[in-house]
């Protein structure tokens, strides 16, 4: 039996067209279907020009400035207290966006899929040991498909309430419109402008865009390894829904995730340039702008260890602990060369302190011990002693 659309929570930005005037931006709630967000601040920025602003009305609608150039050189930022800040590259005219409430769980995350008018039905899939969350099985262990969209645009959202240590996760997109029949040679998904966004804490940490002019009905987007580090997969295959489920299971059981991204020297050079700009912003204490720069560098070059290190430090300065946890895990996975043990030990120590601050003594102890196994340091010994004392007191 095919999907039924439920009025359950949704997430992030939709490339959804809506019935409004040209030049309108509509902002919706990410957790209450079709609920408008009023009094959201929208800022448009262009290099070398003064920023322009608007505020959404009671219907969640704001008009773009008449003299604004709505092109790829314009960045739109949507803010409202209690919600993650949404940053998108224009064109932005006549699209709908939804704000995600800040997530409180250190080990939670949200993933949103949005796309254009065609194909009508793209599906989100999340696979992990003993679970496959998608339209036929919306609830897994500590993870849910919050809404299922069948008539173009999205959004479709999967929320992981609690990521389980020691388990792998794989997220994928499937073109149900073309992948359920005999149209395996379809390129429709590649021209759908499909976009996948990942939220941790109060921050949009990763953005994935579908590769154009590609024959595929399945897009395996990313994996999360046993320690919680993200791995960009970006693999395109022509599979049925059942074939996709089998392939996702094989990735979970494989020896390691493979990076299927093609990173050219030119892309690396541009990422390094953006990272350098972020470092300059950081030293000038423009922390949020620095954060966005480091994120842009990582979106271009997902294995850029220095950008992750800079991002983790910036998150800590901004008091974004869940995000700092994610960045430190990725720094551990990317560490290499003569400094590998030192970088990994420091990152495990940072993770331990985050868990300690949240009162999760066992997780903190495990990470202090990981740090000590890589490098001797009195701070690691003191941390282990503190956590053993806390655990003994709690018994």
mmCIF file of N, CA and C in Angstrom, residues 51-161:
data_model
loop_
_atom_site.group_PDB
_atom_site.id
_atom_site.type_symbol
_atom_site.label_atom_id
_atom_site.label_comp_id
_atom_site.label_asym_id
_atom_site.label_seq_id
_atom_site.Cartn_x
_atom_site.Cartn_y
_atom_site.Cartn_z
ATOM 1 N N UNK A 51 23.487 45.416 3.794
ATOM 2 C CA UNK A 51 22.484 44.366 3.927
ATOM 3 C C UNK A 51 21.083 44.980 3.950
ATOM 4 N N UNK A 52 20.097 44.167 3.559
ATOM 5 C CA UNK A 52 18.700 44.595 3.584
ATOM 6 C C UNK A 52 17.907 43.614 4.426
ATOM 7 N N UNK A 53 16.839 44.089 5.067
ATOM 8 C CA UNK A 53 16.125 43.276 6.032
ATOM 9 C C UNK A 53 14.621 43.357 5.837
ATOM 10 N N UNK A 54 13.939 42.322 6.351
ATOM 11 C CA UNK A 54 12.480 42.298 6.393
ATOM 12 C C UNK A 54 12.068 41.403 7.551
ATOM 13 N N UNK A 55 10.803 41.498 7.959
ATOM 14 C CA UNK A 55 10.257 40.688 9.045
ATOM 15 C C UNK A 55 8.972 40.033 8.548
ATOM 16 N N UNK A 56 8.788 38.739 8.826
ATOM 17 C CA UNK A 56 7.593 38.035 8.365
ATOM 18 C C UNK A 56 6.353 38.516 9.107
ATOM 19 N N UNK A 57 5.229 38.516 8.405
ATOM 20 C CA UNK A 57 3.966 38.935 9.010
ATOM 21 C C UNK A 57 3.268 37.760 9.684
ATOM 22 N N UNK A 58 2.020 37.929 10.062
ATOM 23 C CA UNK A 58 1.286 36.884 10.785
ATOM 24 C C UNK A 58 1.126 35.621 9.953
ATOM 25 N N UNK A 59 1.214 35.738 8.627
ATOM 26 C CA UNK A 59 1.115 34.574 7.738
ATOM 27 C C UNK A 59 2.474 33.986 7.401
ATOM 28 N N UNK A 60 3.516 34.500 8.056
ATOM 29 C CA UNK A 60 4.857 33.995 7.814
ATOM 30 C C UNK A 60 5.462 34.467 6.511
ATOM 31 N N UNK A 61 4.937 35.549 5.933
ATOM 32 C CA UNK A 61 5.370 36.024 4.626
ATOM 33 C C UNK A 61 6.111 37.346 4.757
ATOM 34 N N UNK A 62 7.181 37.489 4.004
ATOM 35 C CA UNK A 62 7.913 38.749 3.890
ATOM 36 C C UNK A 62 8.239 38.970 2.421
ATOM 37 N N UNK A 63 8.280 40.236 2.022
ATOM 38 C CA UNK A 63 8.584 40.572 0.628
ATOM 39 C C UNK A 63 10.048 40.908 0.467
ATOM 40 N N UNK A 64 10.642 40.405 -0.596
ATOM 41 C CA UNK A 64 12.029 40.741 -0.899
ATOM 42 C C UNK A 64 12.107 42.197 -1.362
ATOM 43 N N UNK A 65 13.171 42.906 -1.021
ATOM 44 C CA UNK A 65 13.338 44.290 -1.494
ATOM 45 C C UNK A 65 13.304 44.346 -3.018
ATOM 46 N N UNK A 66 12.643 45.350 -3.548
ATOM 47 C CA UNK A 66 12.444 45.450 -4.998
ATOM 48 C C UNK A 66 13.757 45.593 -5.752
ATOM 49 N N UNK A 67 14.749 46.208 -5.111
ATOM 50 C CA UNK A 67 16.021 46.454 -5.791
ATOM 51 C C UNK A 67 17.064 45.373 -5.522
ATOM 52 N N UNK A 68 16.643 44.276 -4.876
ATOM 53 C CA UNK A 68 17.590 43.206 -4.550
ATOM 54 C C UNK A 68 17.886 42.348 -5.777
ATOM 55 N N UNK A 69 19.151 42.044 -5.992
ATOM 56 C CA UNK A 69 19.542 41.120 -7.059
ATOM 57 C C UNK A 69 19.408 39.687 -6.526
ATOM 58 N N UNK A 70 18.407 38.995 -7.015
ATOM 59 C CA UNK A 70 18.103 37.650 -6.516
ATOM 60 C C UNK A 70 18.874 36.615 -7.325
ATOM 61 N N UNK A 71 20.187 36.506 -7.028
ATOM 62 C CA UNK A 71 21.032 35.583 -7.774
ATOM 63 C C UNK A 71 22.009 34.905 -6.828
ATOM 64 N N UNK A 72 22.941 34.145 -7.402
ATOM 65 C CA UNK A 72 23.859 33.353 -6.589
ATOM 66 C C UNK A 72 24.841 34.148 -5.763
ATOM 67 N N UNK A 73 24.937 35.450 -5.971
ATOM 68 C CA UNK A 73 25.827 36.287 -5.167
ATOM 69 C C UNK A 73 25.133 36.853 -3.932
ATOM 70 N N UNK A 74 23.862 36.520 -3.759
ATOM 71 C CA UNK A 74 23.103 36.984 -2.601
ATOM 72 C C UNK A 74 22.907 35.841 -1.615
ATOM 73 N N UNK A 75 23.157 36.109 -0.344
ATOM 74 C CA UNK A 75 22.929 35.143 0.735
ATOM 75 C C UNK A 75 21.753 35.614 1.579
ATOM 76 N N UNK A 76 20.849 34.689 1.892
ATOM 77 C CA UNK A 76 19.699 35.007 2.735
ATOM 78 C C UNK A 76 19.846 34.302 4.085
ATOM 79 N N UNK A 77 19.628 35.055 5.149
ATOM 80 C CA UNK A 77 19.724 34.532 6.516
ATOM 81 C C UNK A 77 18.382 34.749 7.204
ATOM 82 N N UNK A 78 17.824 33.685 7.796
ATOM 83 C CA UNK A 78 16.551 33.792 8.517
ATOM 84 C C UNK A 78 16.803 33.446 9.982
ATOM 85 N N UNK A 79 16.432 34.360 10.877
ATOM 86 C CA UNK A 79 16.658 34.198 12.313
ATOM 87 C C UNK A 79 15.353 34.298 13.088
ATOM 88 N N UNK A 80 15.215 33.488 14.105
ATOM 89 C CA UNK A 80 14.200 33.697 15.132
ATOM 90 C C UNK A 80 14.668 32.986 16.388
ATOM 91 N N UNK A 81 14.502 33.629 17.531
ATOM 92 C CA UNK A 81 14.942 33.059 18.799
ATOM 93 C C UNK A 81 14.301 31.698 19.016
ATOM 94 N N UNK A 82 15.118 30.720 19.434
ATOM 95 C CA UNK A 82 14.642 29.369 19.691
ATOM 96 C C UNK A 82 14.734 28.440 18.503
ATOM 97 N N UNK A 83 15.120 28.981 17.339
ATOM 98 C CA UNK A 83 15.231 28.190 16.119
ATOM 99 C C UNK A 83 16.651 28.255 15.578
ATOM 100 N N UNK A 84 17.043 27.236 14.834
ATOM 101 C CA UNK A 84 18.329 27.258 14.149
ATOM 102 C C UNK A 84 18.309 28.330 13.073
ATOM 103 N N UNK A 85 19.412 29.032 12.933
ATOM 104 C CA UNK A 85 19.533 30.025 11.885
ATOM 105 C C UNK A 85 19.631 29.330 10.533
ATOM 106 N N UNK A 86 18.844 29.799 9.591
ATOM 107 C CA UNK A 86 18.815 29.225 8.253
ATOM 108 C C UNK A 86 19.596 30.133 7.315
ATOM 109 N N UNK A 87 20.599 29.593 6.636
ATOM 110 C CA UNK A 87 21.409 30.346 5.688
ATOM 111 C C UNK A 87 21.335 29.650 4.338
ATOM 112 N N UNK A 88 20.882 30.368 3.316
ATOM 113 C CA UNK A 88 20.752 29.768 1.984
ATOM 114 C C UNK A 88 21.318 30.716 0.935
ATOM 115 N N UNK A 89 21.779 30.135 -0.139
ATOM 116 C CA UNK A 89 22.249 30.903 -1.287
ATOM 117 C C UNK A 89 21.081 31.107 -2.240
ATOM 118 N N UNK A 90 20.859 32.342 -2.647
ATOM 119 C CA UNK A 90 19.778 32.631 -3.580
ATOM 120 C C UNK A 90 20.139 32.089 -4.974
ATOM 121 N N UNK A 91 19.160 32.051 -5.909
ATOM 122 C CA UNK A 91 17.860 32.695 -5.948
ATOM 123 C C UNK A 91 16.914 32.182 -4.856
ATOM 124 N N UNK A 92 16.144 33.108 -4.262
ATOM 125 C CA UNK A 92 15.273 32.796 -3.127
ATOM 126 C C UNK A 92 13.808 33.125 -3.393
ATOM 127 N N UNK A 93 13.523 33.849 -4.483
ATOM 128 C CA UNK A 93 12.175 34.342 -4.768
ATOM 129 C C UNK A 93 11.162 33.211 -4.881
ATOM 130 N N UNK A 94 10.026 33.406 -4.173
ATOM 131 C CA UNK A 94 8.858 32.537 -4.326
ATOM 132 C C UNK A 94 9.090 31.092 -3.897
ATOM 133 N N UNK A 95 9.935 30.920 -2.885
ATOM 134 C CA UNK A 95 10.143 29.610 -2.283
ATOM 135 C C UNK A 95 9.667 29.644 -0.837
ATOM 136 N N UNK A 96 9.484 28.453 -0.250
ATOM 137 C CA UNK A 96 9.073 28.336 1.140
ATOM 138 C C UNK A 96 10.217 27.762 1.954
ATOM 139 N N UNK A 97 10.374 28.246 3.186
ATOM 140 C CA UNK A 97 11.433 27.785 4.083
ATOM 141 C C UNK A 97 10.821 27.473 5.442
ATOM 142 N N UNK A 98 11.377 26.483 6.136
ATOM 143 C CA UNK A 98 10.865 26.117 7.456
ATOM 144 C C UNK A 98 12.003 26.093 8.456
ATOM 145 N N UNK A 99 11.774 26.671 9.619
ATOM 146 C CA UNK A 99 12.806 26.778 10.649
ATOM 147 C C UNK A 99 12.735 25.597 11.608
ATOM 148 N N UNK A 100 13.900 25.073 11.962
ATOM 149 C CA UNK A 100 13.998 23.934 12.874
ATOM 150 C C UNK A 100 14.249 24.417 14.295
ATOM 151 N N UNK A 101 13.458 23.970 15.282
ATOM 152 C CA UNK A 101 13.754 24.322 16.671
ATOM 153 C C UNK A 101 15.111 23.776 17.080
ATOM 154 N N UNK A 102 15.767 24.476 17.980
ATOM 155 C CA UNK A 102 17.058 24.024 18.501
ATOM 156 C C UNK A 102 16.901 22.652 19.136
ATOM 157 N N UNK A 103 17.803 21.732 18.800
ATOM 158 C CA UNK A 103 17.791 20.401 19.395
ATOM 159 C C UNK A 103 18.608 20.416 20.687
ATOM 160 N N UNK A 104 18.103 19.796 21.737
ATOM 161 C CA UNK A 104 18.756 19.818 23.039
ATOM 162 C C UNK A 104 19.673 18.627 23.278
ATOM 163 N N UNK A 105 19.407 17.504 22.586
ATOM 164 C CA UNK A 105 20.174 16.284 22.826
ATOM 165 C C UNK A 105 21.545 16.379 22.176
ATOM 166 N N UNK A 106 22.592 16.108 22.938
ATOM 167 C CA UNK A 106 23.949 16.174 22.407
ATOM 168 C C UNK A 106 24.170 15.192 21.264
ATOM 169 N N UNK A 107 23.478 14.063 21.278
ATOM 170 C CA UNK A 107 23.685 13.032 20.273
ATOM 171 C C UNK A 107 22.506 12.897 19.327
ATOM 172 N N UNK A 108 21.732 13.976 19.162
ATOM 173 C CA UNK A 108 20.627 13.973 18.212
ATOM 174 C C UNK A 108 20.986 14.747 16.957
ATOM 175 N N UNK A 109 20.240 14.506 15.890
ATOM 176 C CA UNK A 109 20.397 15.297 14.674
ATOM 177 C C UNK A 109 19.133 15.186 13.837
ATOM 178 N N UNK A 110 18.968 16.161 12.921
ATOM 179 C CA UNK A 110 17.840 16.142 11.988
ATOM 180 C C UNK A 110 18.368 16.236 10.564
ATOM 181 N N UNK A 111 17.694 15.509 9.672
ATOM 182 C CA UNK A 111 18.057 15.522 8.254
ATOM 183 C C UNK A 111 16.810 15.895 7.457
ATOM 184 N N UNK A 112 16.950 16.877 6.544
ATOM 185 C CA UNK A 112 15.811 17.291 5.734
ATOM 186 C C UNK A 112 16.134 17.153 4.260
ATOM 187 N N UNK A 113 15.155 16.680 3.512
ATOM 188 C CA UNK A 113 15.239 16.569 2.060
ATOM 189 C C UNK A 113 14.225 17.520 1.447
ATOM 190 N N UNK A 114 14.654 18.374 0.508
ATOM 191 C CA UNK A 114 13.752 19.216 -0.268
ATOM 192 C C UNK A 114 14.122 19.096 -1.737
ATOM 193 N N UNK A 115 13.157 19.384 -2.615
ATOM 194 C CA UNK A 115 13.428 19.281 -4.042
ATOM 195 C C UNK A 115 12.423 20.140 -4.808
ATOM 196 N N UNK A 116 12.436 20.091 -6.130
ATOM 197 C CA UNK A 116 11.565 20.905 -6.951
ATOM 198 C C UNK A 116 10.271 20.213 -7.322
ATOM 199 N N UNK A 117 9.665 20.666 -8.410
ATOM 200 C CA UNK A 117 8.350 20.142 -8.807
ATOM 201 C C UNK A 117 8.431 18.694 -9.287
ATOM 202 N N UNK A 118 9.510 18.347 -9.987
ATOM 203 C CA UNK A 118 9.648 16.999 -10.548
ATOM 204 C C UNK A 118 10.951 16.356 -10.086
ATOM 205 N N UNK A 119 10.921 15.067 -9.815
ATOM 206 C CA UNK A 119 9.743 14.187 -9.773
ATOM 207 C C UNK A 119 8.869 14.476 -8.549
ATOM 208 N N UNK A 120 7.649 13.991 -8.570
ATOM 209 C CA UNK A 120 6.722 14.301 -7.488
ATOM 210 C C UNK A 120 7.142 13.676 -6.157
ATOM 211 N N UNK A 121 7.716 12.483 -6.217
ATOM 212 C CA UNK A 121 7.901 11.723 -4.975
ATOM 213 C C UNK A 121 9.343 11.260 -4.796
ATOM 214 N N UNK A 122 10.099 11.996 -3.984
ATOM 215 C CA UNK A 122 11.398 11.540 -3.502
ATOM 216 C C UNK A 122 11.238 11.117 -2.053
ATOM 217 N N UNK A 123 11.937 10.059 -1.664
ATOM 218 C CA UNK A 123 11.796 9.500 -0.315
ATOM 219 C C UNK A 123 13.111 9.549 0.453
ATOM 220 N N UNK A 124 13.008 9.806 1.759
ATOM 221 C CA UNK A 124 14.143 9.738 2.675
ATOM 222 C C UNK A 124 14.225 8.341 3.272
ATOM 223 N N UNK A 125 15.446 7.818 3.363
ATOM 224 C CA UNK A 125 15.681 6.498 3.966
ATOM 225 C C UNK A 125 16.843 6.598 4.950
ATOM 226 N N UNK A 126 16.668 6.035 6.136
ATOM 227 C CA UNK A 126 17.734 5.932 7.131
ATOM 228 C C UNK A 126 17.842 4.482 7.571
ATOM 229 N N UNK A 127 19.032 3.922 7.408
ATOM 230 C CA UNK A 127 19.258 2.526 7.788
ATOM 231 C C UNK A 127 20.332 2.446 8.854
ATOM 232 N N UNK A 128 20.097 1.619 9.876
ATOM 233 C CA UNK A 128 21.075 1.331 10.922
ATOM 234 C C UNK A 128 20.710 -0.022 11.515
ATOM 235 N N UNK A 129 21.599 -0.645 12.289
ATOM 236 C CA UNK A 129 21.381 -2.043 12.688
ATOM 237 C C UNK A 129 19.991 -2.308 13.262
ATOM 238 N N UNK A 130 19.262 -3.207 12.609
ATOM 239 C CA UNK A 130 17.935 -3.601 13.068
ATOM 240 C C UNK A 130 16.846 -2.617 12.718
ATOM 241 N N UNK A 131 17.150 -1.557 11.973
ATOM 242 C CA UNK A 131 16.171 -0.515 11.680
ATOM 243 C C UNK A 131 16.330 0.004 10.255
ATOM 244 N N UNK A 132 15.209 0.302 9.616
ATOM 245 C CA UNK A 132 15.187 1.015 8.336
ATOM 246 C C UNK A 132 13.986 1.950 8.378
ATOM 247 N N UNK A 133 14.258 3.230 8.585
ATOM 248 C CA UNK A 133 13.207 4.227 8.725
ATOM 249 C C UNK A 133 12.909 4.820 7.349
ATOM 250 N N UNK A 134 11.651 4.681 6.890
ATOM 251 C CA UNK A 134 11.196 5.261 5.629
ATOM 252 C C UNK A 134 9.681 5.247 5.661
ATOM 253 N N UNK A 135 9.014 5.501 4.511
ATOM 254 C CA UNK A 135 7.572 5.739 4.526
ATOM 255 C C UNK A 135 6.747 4.569 5.029
ATOM 256 N N UNK A 136 7.239 3.326 4.894
ATOM 257 C CA UNK A 136 6.468 2.174 5.364
ATOM 258 C C UNK A 136 6.744 1.855 6.828
ATOM 259 N N UNK A 137 7.799 2.393 7.386
ATOM 260 C CA UNK A 137 8.172 2.130 8.774
ATOM 261 C C UNK A 137 8.732 3.427 9.361
ATOM 262 N N UNK A 138 7.829 4.300 9.780
ATOM 263 C CA UNK A 138 8.211 5.672 10.139
ATOM 264 C C UNK A 138 8.945 5.775 11.466
ATOM 265 N N UNK A 139 8.855 4.777 12.314
ATOM 266 C CA UNK A 139 9.479 4.856 13.633
ATOM 267 C C UNK A 139 10.494 3.736 13.817
ATOM 268 N N UNK A 140 11.725 4.121 14.138
ATOM 269 C CA UNK A 140 12.751 3.158 14.486
ATOM 270 C C UNK A 140 13.189 3.392 15.917
ATOM 271 N N UNK A 141 14.225 2.725 16.326
ATOM 272 C CA UNK A 141 14.733 2.917 17.679
ATOM 273 C C UNK A 141 15.410 4.280 17.776
ATOM 274 N N UNK A 142 14.782 5.198 18.501
ATOM 275 C CA UNK A 142 15.301 6.553 18.710
ATOM 276 C C UNK A 142 15.482 7.332 17.414
ATOM 277 N N UNK A 143 14.678 7.026 16.389
ATOM 278 C CA UNK A 143 14.702 7.787 15.139
ATOM 279 C C UNK A 143 13.328 7.706 14.486
ATOM 280 N N UNK A 144 12.925 8.786 13.790
ATOM 281 C CA UNK A 144 11.592 8.845 13.204
ATOM 282 C C UNK A 144 11.606 9.569 11.868
ATOM 283 N N UNK A 145 10.721 9.115 10.953
ATOM 284 C CA UNK A 145 10.389 9.911 9.779
ATOM 285 C C UNK A 145 9.249 10.823 10.205
ATOM 286 N N UNK A 146 9.522 12.115 10.277
ATOM 287 C CA UNK A 146 8.543 13.042 10.848
ATOM 288 C C UNK A 146 7.416 13.379 9.889
ATOM 289 N N UNK A 147 7.692 13.441 8.613
ATOM 290 C CA UNK A 147 6.633 13.702 7.639
ATOM 291 C C UNK A 147 7.013 13.061 6.319
ATOM 292 N N UNK A 148 6.006 12.608 5.588
ATOM 293 C CA UNK A 148 6.210 11.975 4.287
ATOM 294 C C UNK A 148 5.498 12.810 3.240
ATOM 295 N N UNK A 149 6.222 13.315 2.255
ATOM 296 C CA UNK A 149 5.640 14.158 1.216
ATOM 297 C C UNK A 149 5.615 13.396 -0.099
ATOM 298 N N UNK A 150 4.464 13.422 -0.790
ATOM 299 C CA UNK A 150 4.309 12.649 -2.023
ATOM 300 C C UNK A 150 3.976 13.499 -3.235
ATOM 301 N N UNK A 151 3.875 14.818 -3.056
ATOM 302 C CA UNK A 151 3.413 15.658 -4.168
ATOM 303 C C UNK A 151 4.339 16.840 -4.436
ATOM 304 N N UNK A 152 5.623 16.542 -4.525
ATOM 305 C CA UNK A 152 6.659 17.514 -4.909
ATOM 306 C C UNK A 152 7.097 18.399 -3.748
ATOM 307 N N UNK A 153 8.309 18.897 -3.883
ATOM 308 C CA UNK A 153 8.918 19.930 -3.046
ATOM 309 C C UNK A 153 9.426 19.457 -1.691
ATOM 310 N N UNK A 154 8.706 18.611 -0.979
ATOM 311 C CA UNK A 154 9.063 18.279 0.387
ATOM 312 C C UNK A 154 8.542 19.336 1.331
ATOM 313 N N UNK A 155 9.127 19.492 2.508
ATOM 314 C CA UNK A 155 10.268 18.705 2.973
ATOM 315 C C UNK A 155 9.881 17.339 3.524
ATOM 316 N N UNK A 156 10.859 16.422 3.509
ATOM 317 C CA UNK A 156 10.777 15.185 4.276
ATOM 318 C C UNK A 156 11.886 15.238 5.324
ATOM 319 N N UNK A 157 11.535 14.883 6.552
ATOM 320 C CA UNK A 157 12.491 15.020 7.652
ATOM 321 C C UNK A 157 12.631 13.731 8.426
ATOM 322 N N UNK A 158 13.870 13.346 8.694
ATOM 323 C CA UNK A 158 14.147 12.255 9.624
ATOM 324 C C UNK A 158 14.914 12.832 10.804
ATOM 325 N N UNK A 159 14.438 12.536 12.004
ATOM 326 C CA UNK A 159 15.092 12.987 13.228
ATOM 327 C C UNK A 159 15.670 11.799 13.970
ATOM 328 N N UNK A 160 16.957 11.850 14.265
ATOM 329 C CA UNK A 160 17.590 10.879 15.154
ATOM 330 C C UNK A 160 17.608 11.507 16.544
ATOM 331 N N UNK A 161 16.779 10.997 17.423
ATOM 332 C CA UNK A 161 16.695 11.564 18.766
ATOM 333 C C UNK A 161 17.951 11.259 19.578
#
